CSV table of C-alpha atoms in Angstrom, one decimal:
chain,number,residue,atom,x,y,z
E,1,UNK,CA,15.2,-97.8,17.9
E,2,UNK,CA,16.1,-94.5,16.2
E,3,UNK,CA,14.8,-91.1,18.1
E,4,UNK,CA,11.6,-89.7,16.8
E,5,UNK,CA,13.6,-86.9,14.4
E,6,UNK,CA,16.9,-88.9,14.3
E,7,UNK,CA,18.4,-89.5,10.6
E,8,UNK,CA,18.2,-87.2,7.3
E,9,UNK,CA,15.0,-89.3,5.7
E,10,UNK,CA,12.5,-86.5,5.8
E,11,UNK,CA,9.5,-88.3,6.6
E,12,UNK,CA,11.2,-88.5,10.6
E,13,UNK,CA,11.8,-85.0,10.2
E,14,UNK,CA,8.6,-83.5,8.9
E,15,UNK,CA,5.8,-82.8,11.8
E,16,UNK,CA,3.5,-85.4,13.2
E,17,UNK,CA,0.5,-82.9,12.1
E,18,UNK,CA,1.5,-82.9,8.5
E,19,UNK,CA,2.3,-86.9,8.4
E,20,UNK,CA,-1.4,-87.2,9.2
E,21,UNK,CA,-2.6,-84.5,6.8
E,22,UNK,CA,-5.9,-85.6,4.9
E,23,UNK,CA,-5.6,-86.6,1.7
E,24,UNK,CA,-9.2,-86.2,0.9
E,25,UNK,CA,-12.4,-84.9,2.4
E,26,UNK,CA,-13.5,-88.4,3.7
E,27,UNK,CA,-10.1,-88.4,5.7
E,28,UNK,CA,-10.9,-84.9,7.7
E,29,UNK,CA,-12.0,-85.7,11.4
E,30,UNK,CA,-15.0,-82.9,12.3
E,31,UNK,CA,-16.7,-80.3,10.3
E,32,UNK,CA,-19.2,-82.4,9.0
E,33,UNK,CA,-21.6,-79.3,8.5
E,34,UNK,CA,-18.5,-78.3,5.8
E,35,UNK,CA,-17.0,-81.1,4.2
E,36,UNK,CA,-20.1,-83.7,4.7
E,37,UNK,CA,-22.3,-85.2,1.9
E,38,UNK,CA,-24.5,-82.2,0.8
E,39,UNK,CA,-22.8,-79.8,1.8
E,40,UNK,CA,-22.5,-76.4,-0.5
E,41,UNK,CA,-18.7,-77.4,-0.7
E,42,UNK,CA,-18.8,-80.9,-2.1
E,43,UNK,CA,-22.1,-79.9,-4.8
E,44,UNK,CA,-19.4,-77.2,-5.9
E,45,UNK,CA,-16.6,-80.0,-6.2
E,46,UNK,CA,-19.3,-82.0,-8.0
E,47,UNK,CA,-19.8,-78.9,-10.1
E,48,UNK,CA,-16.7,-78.7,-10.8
E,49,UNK,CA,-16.8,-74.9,-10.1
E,50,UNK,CA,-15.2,-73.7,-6.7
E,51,UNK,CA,-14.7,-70.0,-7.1
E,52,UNK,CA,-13.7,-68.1,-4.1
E,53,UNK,CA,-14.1,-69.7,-0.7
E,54,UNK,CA,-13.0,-68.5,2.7
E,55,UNK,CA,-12.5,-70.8,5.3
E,56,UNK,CA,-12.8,-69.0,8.8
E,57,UNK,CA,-11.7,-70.8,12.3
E,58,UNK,CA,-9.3,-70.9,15.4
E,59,UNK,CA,-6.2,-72.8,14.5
E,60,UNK,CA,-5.5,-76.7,14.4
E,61,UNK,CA,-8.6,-77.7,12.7
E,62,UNK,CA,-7.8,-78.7,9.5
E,63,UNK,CA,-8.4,-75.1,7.6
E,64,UNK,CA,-5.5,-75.9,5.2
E,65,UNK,CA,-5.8,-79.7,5.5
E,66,UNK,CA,-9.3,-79.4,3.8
E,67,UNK,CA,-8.2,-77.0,1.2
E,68,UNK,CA,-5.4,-79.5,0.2
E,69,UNK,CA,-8.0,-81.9,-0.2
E,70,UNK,CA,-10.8,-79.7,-2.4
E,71,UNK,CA,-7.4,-79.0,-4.6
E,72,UNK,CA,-7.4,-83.1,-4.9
E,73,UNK,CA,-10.7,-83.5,-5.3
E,74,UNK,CA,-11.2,-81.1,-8.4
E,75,UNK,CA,-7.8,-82.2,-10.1
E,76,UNK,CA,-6.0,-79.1,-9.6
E,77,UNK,CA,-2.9,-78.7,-8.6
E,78,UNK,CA,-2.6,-76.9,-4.7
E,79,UNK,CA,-0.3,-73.5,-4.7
E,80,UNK,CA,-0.1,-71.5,-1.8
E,81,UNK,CA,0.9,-67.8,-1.1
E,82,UNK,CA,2.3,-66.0,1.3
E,83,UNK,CA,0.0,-63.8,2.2
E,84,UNK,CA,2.8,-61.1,3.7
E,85,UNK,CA,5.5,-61.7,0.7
E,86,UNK,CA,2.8,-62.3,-2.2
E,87,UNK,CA,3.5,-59.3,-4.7
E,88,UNK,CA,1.9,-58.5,-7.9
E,89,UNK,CA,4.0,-60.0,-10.2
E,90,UNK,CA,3.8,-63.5,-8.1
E,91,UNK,CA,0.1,-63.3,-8.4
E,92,UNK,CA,-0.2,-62.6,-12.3
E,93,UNK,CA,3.2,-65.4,-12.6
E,94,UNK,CA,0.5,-67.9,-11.0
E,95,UNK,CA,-2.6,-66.2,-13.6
E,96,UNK,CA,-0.1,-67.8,-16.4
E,97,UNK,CA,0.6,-70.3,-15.0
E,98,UNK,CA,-3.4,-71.4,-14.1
E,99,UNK,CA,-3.7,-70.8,-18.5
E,100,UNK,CA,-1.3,-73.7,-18.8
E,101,UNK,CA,-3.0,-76.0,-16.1
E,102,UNK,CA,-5.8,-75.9,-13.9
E,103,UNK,CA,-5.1,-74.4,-10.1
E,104,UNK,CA,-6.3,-73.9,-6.8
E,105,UNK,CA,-4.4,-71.1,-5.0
E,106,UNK,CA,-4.5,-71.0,-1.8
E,107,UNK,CA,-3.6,-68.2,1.4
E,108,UNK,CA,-3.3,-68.8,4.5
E,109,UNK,CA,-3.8,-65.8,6.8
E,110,UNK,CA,-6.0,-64.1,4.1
E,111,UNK,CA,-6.7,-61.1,6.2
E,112,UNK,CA,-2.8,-60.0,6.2
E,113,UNK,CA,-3.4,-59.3,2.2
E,114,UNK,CA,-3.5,-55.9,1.2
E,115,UNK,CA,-6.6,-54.6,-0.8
E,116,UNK,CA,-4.6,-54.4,-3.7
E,117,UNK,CA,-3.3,-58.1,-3.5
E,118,UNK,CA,-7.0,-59.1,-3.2
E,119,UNK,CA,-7.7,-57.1,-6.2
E,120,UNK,CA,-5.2,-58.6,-8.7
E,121,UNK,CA,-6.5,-62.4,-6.7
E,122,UNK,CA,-10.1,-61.5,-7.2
E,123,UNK,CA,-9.6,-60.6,-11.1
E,124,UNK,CA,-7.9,-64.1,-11.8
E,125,UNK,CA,-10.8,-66.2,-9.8
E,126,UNK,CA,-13.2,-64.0,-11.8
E,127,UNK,CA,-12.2,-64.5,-14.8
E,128,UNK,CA,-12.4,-68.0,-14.0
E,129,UNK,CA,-8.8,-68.7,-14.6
E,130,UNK,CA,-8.4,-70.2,-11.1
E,131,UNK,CA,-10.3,-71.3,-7.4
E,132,UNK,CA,-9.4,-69.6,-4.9
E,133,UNK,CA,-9.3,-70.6,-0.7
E,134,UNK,CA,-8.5,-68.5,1.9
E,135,UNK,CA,-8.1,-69.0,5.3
E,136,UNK,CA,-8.3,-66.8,8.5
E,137,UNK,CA,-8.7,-67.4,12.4
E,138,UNK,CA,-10.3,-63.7,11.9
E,139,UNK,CA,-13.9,-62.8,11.6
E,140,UNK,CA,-14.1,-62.5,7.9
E,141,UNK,CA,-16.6,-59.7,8.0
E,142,UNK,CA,-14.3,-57.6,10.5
E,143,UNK,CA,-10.9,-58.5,8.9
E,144,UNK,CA,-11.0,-58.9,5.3
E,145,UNK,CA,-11.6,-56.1,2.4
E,146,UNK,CA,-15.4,-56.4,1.4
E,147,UNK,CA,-14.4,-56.8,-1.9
E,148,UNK,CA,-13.4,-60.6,-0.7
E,149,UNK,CA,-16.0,-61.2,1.4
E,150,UNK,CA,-18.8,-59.6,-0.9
E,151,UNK,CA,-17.4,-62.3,-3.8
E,152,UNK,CA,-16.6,-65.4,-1.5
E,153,UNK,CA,-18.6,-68.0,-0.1
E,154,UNK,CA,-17.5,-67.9,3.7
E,155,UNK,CA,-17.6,-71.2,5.7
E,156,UNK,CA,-16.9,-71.2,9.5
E,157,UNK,CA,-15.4,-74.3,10.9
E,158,UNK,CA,-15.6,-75.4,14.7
E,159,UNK,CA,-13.8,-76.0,17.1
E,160,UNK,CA,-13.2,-80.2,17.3
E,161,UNK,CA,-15.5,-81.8,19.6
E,162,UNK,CA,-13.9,-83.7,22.3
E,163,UNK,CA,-14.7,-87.2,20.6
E,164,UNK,CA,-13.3,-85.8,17.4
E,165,UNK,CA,-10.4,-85.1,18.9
E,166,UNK,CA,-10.1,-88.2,20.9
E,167,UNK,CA,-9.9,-89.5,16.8
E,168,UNK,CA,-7.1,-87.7,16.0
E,169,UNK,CA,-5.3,-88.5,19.2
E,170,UNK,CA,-5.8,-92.3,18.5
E,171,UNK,CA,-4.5,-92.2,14.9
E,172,UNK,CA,-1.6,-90.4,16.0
E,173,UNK,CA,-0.8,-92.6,19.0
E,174,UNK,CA,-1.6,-95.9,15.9
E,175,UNK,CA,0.6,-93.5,13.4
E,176,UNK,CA,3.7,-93.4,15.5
E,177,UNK,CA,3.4,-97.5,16.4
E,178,UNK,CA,3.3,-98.3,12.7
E,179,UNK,CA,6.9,-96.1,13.1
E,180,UNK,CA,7.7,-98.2,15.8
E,181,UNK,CA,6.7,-96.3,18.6
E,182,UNK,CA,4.4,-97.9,20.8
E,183,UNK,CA,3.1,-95.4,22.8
E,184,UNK,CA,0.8,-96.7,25.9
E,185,UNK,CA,-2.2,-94.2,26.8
E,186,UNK,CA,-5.4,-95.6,28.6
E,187,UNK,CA,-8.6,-94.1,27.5
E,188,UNK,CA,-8.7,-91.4,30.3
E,189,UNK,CA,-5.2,-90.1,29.4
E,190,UNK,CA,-6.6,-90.2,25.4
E,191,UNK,CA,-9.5,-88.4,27.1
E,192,UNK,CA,-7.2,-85.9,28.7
E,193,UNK,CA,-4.7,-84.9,26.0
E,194,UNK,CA,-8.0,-84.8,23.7
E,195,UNK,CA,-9.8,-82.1,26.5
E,196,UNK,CA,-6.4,-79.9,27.2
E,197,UNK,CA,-5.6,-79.4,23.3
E,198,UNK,CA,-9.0,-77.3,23.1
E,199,UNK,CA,-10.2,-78.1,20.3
E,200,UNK,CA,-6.9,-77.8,18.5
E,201,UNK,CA,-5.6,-80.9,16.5
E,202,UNK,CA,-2.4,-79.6,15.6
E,203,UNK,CA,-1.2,-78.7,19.3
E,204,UNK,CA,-3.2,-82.3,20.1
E,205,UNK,CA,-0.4,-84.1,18.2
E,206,UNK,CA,2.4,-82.2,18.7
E,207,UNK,CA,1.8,-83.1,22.4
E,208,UNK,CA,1.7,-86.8,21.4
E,209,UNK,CA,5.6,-86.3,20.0
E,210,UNK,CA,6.3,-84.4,23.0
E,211,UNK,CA,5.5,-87.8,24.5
E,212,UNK,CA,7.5,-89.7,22.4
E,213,UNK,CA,10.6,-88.3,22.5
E,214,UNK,CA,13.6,-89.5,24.1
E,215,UNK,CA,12.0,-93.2,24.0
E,216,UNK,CA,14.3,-94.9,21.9
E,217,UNK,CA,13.2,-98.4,23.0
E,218,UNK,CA,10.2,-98.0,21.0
E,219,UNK,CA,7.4,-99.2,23.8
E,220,UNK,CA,6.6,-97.1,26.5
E,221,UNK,CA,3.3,-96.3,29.3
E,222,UNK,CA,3.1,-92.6,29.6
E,223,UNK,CA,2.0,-91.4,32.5
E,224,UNK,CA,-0.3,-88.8,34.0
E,225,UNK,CA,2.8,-87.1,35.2
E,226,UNK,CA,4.5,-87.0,31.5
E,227,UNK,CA,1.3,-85.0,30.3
E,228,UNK,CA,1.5,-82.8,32.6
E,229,UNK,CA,4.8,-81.7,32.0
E,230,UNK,CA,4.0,-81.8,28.0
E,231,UNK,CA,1.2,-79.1,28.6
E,232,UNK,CA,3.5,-76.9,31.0
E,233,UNK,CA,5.4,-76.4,28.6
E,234,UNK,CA,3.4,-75.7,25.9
E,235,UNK,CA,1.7,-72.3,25.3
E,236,UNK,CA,-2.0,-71.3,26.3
E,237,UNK,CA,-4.0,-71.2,23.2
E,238,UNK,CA,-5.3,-67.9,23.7
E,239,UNK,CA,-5.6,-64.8,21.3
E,240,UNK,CA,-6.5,-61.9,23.1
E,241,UNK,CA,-6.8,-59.7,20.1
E,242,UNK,CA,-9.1,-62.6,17.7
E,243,UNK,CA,-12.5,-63.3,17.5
E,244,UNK,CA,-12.2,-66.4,19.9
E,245,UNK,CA,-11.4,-63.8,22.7
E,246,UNK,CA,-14.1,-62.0,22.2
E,247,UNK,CA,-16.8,-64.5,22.3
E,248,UNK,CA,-15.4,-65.8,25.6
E,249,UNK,CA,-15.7,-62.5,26.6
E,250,UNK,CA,-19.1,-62.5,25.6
E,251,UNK,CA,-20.1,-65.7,26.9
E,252,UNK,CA,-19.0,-64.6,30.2
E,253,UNK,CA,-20.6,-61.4,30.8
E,254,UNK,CA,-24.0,-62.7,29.4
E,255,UNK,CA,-23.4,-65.8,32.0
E,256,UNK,CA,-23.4,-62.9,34.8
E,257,UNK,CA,-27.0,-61.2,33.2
E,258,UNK,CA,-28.2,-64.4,33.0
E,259,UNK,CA,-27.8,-65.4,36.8
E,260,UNK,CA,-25.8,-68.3,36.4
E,261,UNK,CA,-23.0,-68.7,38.6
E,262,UNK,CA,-21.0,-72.0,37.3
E,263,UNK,CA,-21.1,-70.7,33.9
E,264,UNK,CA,-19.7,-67.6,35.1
E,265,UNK,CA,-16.6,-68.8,36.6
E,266,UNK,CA,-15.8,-71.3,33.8
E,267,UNK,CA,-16.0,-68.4,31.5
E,268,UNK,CA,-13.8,-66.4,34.0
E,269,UNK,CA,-11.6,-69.2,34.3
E,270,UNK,CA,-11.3,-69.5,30.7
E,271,UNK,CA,-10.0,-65.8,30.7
E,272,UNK,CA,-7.2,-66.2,33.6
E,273,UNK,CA,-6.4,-69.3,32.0
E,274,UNK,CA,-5.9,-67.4,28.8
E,275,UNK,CA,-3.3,-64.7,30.7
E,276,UNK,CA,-6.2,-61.9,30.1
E,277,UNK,CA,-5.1,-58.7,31.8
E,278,UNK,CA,-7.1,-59.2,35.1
E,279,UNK,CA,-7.8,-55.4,34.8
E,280,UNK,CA,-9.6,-55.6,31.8
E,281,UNK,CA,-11.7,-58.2,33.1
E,282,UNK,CA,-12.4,-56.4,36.2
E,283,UNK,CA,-13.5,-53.2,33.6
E,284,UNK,CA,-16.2,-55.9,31.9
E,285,UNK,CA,-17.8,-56.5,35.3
E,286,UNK,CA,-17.7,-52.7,36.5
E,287,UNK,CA,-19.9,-52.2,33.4
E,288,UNK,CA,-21.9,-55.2,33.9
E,289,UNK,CA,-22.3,-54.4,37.3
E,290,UNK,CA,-24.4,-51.0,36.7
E,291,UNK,CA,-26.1,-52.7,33.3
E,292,UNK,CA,-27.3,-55.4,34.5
E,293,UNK,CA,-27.5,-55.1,38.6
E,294,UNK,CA,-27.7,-51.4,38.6
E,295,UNK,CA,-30.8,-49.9,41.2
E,296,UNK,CA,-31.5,-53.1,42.2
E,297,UNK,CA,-28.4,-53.8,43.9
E,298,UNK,CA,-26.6,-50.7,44.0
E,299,UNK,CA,-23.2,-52.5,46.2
E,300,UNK,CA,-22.2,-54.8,43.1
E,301,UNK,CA,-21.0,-51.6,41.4
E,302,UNK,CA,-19.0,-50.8,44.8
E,303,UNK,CA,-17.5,-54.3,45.1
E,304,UNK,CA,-16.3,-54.2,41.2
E,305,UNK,CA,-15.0,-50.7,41.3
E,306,UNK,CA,-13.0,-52.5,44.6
E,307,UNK,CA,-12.0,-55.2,42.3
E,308,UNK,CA,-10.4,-53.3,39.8
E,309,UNK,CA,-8.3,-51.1,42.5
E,310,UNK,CA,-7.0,-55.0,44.0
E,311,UNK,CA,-6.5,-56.5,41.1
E,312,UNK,CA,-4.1,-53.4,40.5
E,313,UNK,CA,-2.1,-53.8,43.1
E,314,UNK,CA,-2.0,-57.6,43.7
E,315,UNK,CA,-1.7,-58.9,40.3
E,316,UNK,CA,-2.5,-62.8,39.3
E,317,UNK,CA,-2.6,-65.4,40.9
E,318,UNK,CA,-4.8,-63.7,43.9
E,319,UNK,CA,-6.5,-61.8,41.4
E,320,UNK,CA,-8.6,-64.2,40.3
E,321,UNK,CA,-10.4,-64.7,43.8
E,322,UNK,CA,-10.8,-61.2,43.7
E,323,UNK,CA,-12.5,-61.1,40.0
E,324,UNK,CA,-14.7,-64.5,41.1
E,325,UNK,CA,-15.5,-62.4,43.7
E,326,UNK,CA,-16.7,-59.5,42.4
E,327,UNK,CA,-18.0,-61.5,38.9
E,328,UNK,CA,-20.8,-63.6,41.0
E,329,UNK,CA,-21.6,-60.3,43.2
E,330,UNK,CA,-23.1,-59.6,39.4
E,331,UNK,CA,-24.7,-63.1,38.6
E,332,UNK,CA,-26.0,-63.6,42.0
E,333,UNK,CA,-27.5,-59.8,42.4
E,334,UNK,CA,-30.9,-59.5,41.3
E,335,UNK,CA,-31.1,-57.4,38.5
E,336,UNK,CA,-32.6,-54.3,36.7
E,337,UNK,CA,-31.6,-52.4,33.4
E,338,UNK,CA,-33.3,-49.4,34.5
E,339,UNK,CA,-30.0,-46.9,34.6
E,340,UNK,CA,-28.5,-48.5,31.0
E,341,UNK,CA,-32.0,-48.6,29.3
E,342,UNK,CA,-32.9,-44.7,30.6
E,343,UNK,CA,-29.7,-43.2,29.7
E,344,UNK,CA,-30.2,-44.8,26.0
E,345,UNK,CA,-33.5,-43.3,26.5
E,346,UNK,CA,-32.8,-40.3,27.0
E,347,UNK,CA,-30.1,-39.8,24.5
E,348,UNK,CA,-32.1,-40.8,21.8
E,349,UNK,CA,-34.8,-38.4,22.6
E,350,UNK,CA,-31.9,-36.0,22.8
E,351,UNK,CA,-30.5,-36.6,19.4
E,352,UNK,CA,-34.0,-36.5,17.7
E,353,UNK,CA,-35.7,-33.7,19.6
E,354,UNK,CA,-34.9,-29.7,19.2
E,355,UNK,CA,-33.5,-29.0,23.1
E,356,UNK,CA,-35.9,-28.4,25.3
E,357,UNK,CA,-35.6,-24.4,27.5
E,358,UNK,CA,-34.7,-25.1,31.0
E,359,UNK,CA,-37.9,-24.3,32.9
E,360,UNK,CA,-37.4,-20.3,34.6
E,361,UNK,CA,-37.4,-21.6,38.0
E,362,UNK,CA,-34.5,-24.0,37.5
E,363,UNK,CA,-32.4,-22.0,35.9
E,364,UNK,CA,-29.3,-20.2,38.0
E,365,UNK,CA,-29.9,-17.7,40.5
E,366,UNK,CA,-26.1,-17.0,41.2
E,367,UNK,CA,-25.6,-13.3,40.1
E,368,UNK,CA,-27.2,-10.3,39.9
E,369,UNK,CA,-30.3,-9.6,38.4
E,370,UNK,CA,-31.2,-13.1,37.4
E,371,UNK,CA,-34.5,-12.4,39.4
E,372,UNK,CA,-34.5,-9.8,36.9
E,373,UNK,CA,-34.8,-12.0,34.1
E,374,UNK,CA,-37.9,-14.0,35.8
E,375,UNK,CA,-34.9,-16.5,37.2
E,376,UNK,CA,-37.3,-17.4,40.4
E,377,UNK,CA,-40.0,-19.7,41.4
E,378,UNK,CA,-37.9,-22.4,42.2
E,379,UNK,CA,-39.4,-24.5,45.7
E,380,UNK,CA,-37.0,-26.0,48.0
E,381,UNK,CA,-37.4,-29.7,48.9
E,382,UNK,CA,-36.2,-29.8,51.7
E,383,UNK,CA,-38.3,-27.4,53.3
E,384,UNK,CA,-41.0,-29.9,53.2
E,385,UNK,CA,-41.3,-32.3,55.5
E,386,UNK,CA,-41.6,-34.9,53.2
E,387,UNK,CA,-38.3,-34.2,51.3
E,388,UNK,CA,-40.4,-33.5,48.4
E,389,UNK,CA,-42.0,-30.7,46.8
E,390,UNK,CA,-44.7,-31.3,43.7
E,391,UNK,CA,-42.3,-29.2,41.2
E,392,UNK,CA,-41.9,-29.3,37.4
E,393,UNK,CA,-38.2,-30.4,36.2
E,394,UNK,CA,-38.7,-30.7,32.8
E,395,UNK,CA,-41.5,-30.8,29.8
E,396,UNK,CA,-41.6,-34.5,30.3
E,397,UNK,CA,-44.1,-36.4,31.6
E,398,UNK,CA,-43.3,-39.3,34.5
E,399,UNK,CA,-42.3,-42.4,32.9
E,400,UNK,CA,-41.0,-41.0,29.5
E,401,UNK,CA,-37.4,-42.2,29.9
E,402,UNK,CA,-37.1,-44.0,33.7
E,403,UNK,CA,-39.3,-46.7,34.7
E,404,UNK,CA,-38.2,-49.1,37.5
E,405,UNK,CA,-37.7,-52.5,37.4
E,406,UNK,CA,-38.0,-53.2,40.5
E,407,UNK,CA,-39.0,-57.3,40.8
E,408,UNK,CA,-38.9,-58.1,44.5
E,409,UNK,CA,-39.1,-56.3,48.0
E,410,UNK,CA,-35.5,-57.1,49.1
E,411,UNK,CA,-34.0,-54.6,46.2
E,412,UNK,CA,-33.3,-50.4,46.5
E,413,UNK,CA,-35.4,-49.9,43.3
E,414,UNK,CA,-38.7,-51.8,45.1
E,415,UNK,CA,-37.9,-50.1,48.3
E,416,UNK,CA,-37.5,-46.5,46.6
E,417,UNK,CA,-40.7,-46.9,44.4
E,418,UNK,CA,-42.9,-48.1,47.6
E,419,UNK,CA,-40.8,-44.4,49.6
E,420,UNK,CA,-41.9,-42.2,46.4
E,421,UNK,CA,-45.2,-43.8,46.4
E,422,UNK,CA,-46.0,-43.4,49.9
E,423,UNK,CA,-44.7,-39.5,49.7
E,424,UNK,CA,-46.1,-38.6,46.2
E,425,UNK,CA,-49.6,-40.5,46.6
E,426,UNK,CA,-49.0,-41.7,42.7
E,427,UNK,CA,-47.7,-44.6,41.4
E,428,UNK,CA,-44.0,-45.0,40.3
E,429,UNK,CA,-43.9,-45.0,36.1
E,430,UNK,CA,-43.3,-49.0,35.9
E,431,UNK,CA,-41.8,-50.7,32.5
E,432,UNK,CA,-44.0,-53.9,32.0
E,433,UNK,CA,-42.8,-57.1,31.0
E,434,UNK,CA,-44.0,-56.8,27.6
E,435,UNK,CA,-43.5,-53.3,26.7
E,436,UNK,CA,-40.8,-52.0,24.0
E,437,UNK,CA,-37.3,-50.9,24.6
């Protein structure tokens, strides 16, 4: 039995993830919501009129795949550009080339094109001279021109579900036996390589000829121990800088406002997992932990500021003991927005509002003749037994940008409004449930 990539015939030589390339849209595994019946992309094959159509997604799930297959369906022949190397003169070769015979043109990486590559693109597809699909794992509204995105129809594709990608596994393990490979997986390791590739077909199969190399007797079990290895040594599908990242990111810090500590450390996990910079998460839950925590709990901002100083001088692995630490401090702290929502407060009113004098008897004191100038008044709280004088700070009324959210007896706000109350003899400025940010 030859190797996998043995011999000159191409067909051993090209990737298993282009050997099982869809030739149509029935063929694609997933994205129903995009390719199904109904969908605004079939009525336009129907139509016959695709115009400009960006395709938005992480990698490995079938972004080019499906625009192959819209260039079938509509009878056009498929050209792609390099998005990097693409000049002006390629782009109007391909305009006279679309007057000759119908084309769909096709980039990959759409959001490396410059704004005056999209221009001379945008003109052709216009004019109706050609269809047009791009295709980015970037947001399209923060990394394309808005000149594309104002003129394309933008369709975001997800990640493949794990059944989906228990699919693709399967035809790649039946693809390789019709080549005389006979790979042996039982349906937990199909499960497995399905659940570690992440959504991601193309890294999906290229583990399953990982697998198969080397066999050259053409039947073989693979074991738990051979994925393993396959996954070691593959990279960590993780782009700190895309818009994947970032929803991760945001999944986990809403997990630690929400309260909910499993969902918090899968989201953390998924960021050490990823390689994130175990300072950067320890910054997210410093933040978090004066948003979201803040008077209510006022040690969660003492144990992430802690985090951040020992995840700076112990590094990963132990650093991510330390950042579960200091994450579920935040999710299991009860919770106020008080600080974040009167500081917004406040500069609002600051922005919108002529500045206010500073009362006489606040002002400073430290030089001569400042009494001079009326620069008195000013009643020392701490002369009172209480701690507290009845004083006027500023042209404010109580309430106007702080009210507590104090929820239980246990927390510093509740314990500070019930001190003030007993001192004061008035009520602490509460926000309700139901009032308005």
């Amino acid at each position: 039995m030859a190797d996998l990539f043995a011999g000159s015939d191409p067909v051993h030589n090209t990737p298993l993830a282009a050997l099982l390339r869809p030739v149509s849209l029935d063929e694609v595994i997933g994205q129903d919501h995009v390719v199904g019946e109904g969908s605004i992309l079939r009525r336009r094959i129907r139509a016959g009129t695709l115009g400009s159509v960006i395709l938005y997604g992480p990698p490995g799930i079938g972004k080019t795949s499906i625009a192959r297959a819209v260039g079938g369906a509509l009878g056009k022949t498929f050209r792609p550009l390099n998005a990097t190397r693409a000049g002006v003169a390629e782009i109007r070769k391909l305009a006279d080339e679309a007057r000759v015979h119908p084309l769909l043109i096709f980039v990959d990486e759409v959001q490396r094109f410059t704004a005056t590559q999209t221009d001379d693109l945008l003109s052709i597809c216009e004019d109706g001279i050609a269809d047009f699909i791009g295709a980015t794992t970037g947001n399209p509204y923060h990394v394309l021109t808005p000149a594309l995105v104002s003129r394309s129809t933008i369709l975001k594709l997800d990640p493949l579900s794990i059944e989906d990608m228990e699919k693709v596994v399967r035809r790649g393990i039946e693809h390789l036996r019709a080549r005389g490979i006979a790979m042996a997986m039982t349906p937990e390791q199909v499960r497995l390589v399905a659940g570690r590739s992440g959504g991601d077909a193309r890294r999906a199969l290229t583990t399953l000829e990982s697998l198969a190399l080397g066999h050259d007797d053409g039947a073989f079990d693979v074991s738990d121990a051979m994925i393993e290895e396959a996954y070691a040594a593959a990279p960590i599908n993780h782009d700190r800088s895309g818009d994947a990242h970032y929803d991760v990111v945001s999944a986990f810090v809403k997990s630690m406002r929400g309260s909910d500590p499993d969902a918090t450390l899968y989201w953390l996990a998924r960021l050490v997992h990823g390689g994130e910079d175990p300072r950067y998460i320890a910054r997210r839950i410093m933040i978090h932990a004066s948003e979201d925590v803040g008077l209510a709990d006022n040690t969660a901002l003492q144990t992430a500021v802690a985090a951040l100083h020992a995840v700076e001088k112990i590094g990963y692995p132990e650093a991510q003991i330390v950042l579960a630490h200091a994450a579920l401090h935040v999710a299991r702290a009860p919770k106020s927005a008080s600080s974040s929502r009167g500081i917004s407060a406040a500069l609002q009113f600051v922005a919108a509002q002529p500045p206010a004098p500073v009362p006489l008897h606040l002002r400073d004191t430290h030089y001569k003749g400042a009494a001079q100038l009326g620069h008195q008044g000013y009643l020392w709280p701490h002369d009172d037994p209480r701690g507290w004088v009845e004083q006027v700070y500023s042209p404010m009324p109580a309430g106007s940008l702080y009210r507590s959210e104090a929820r239980e007896s246990g927390t510093f706000e509740r314990r500070a409004d019930e001190h003030w109350r007993k001192v004061t003899g008035a009520e602490q400025p509460r926000r309700q449930p139901d009032s308005a940010d």
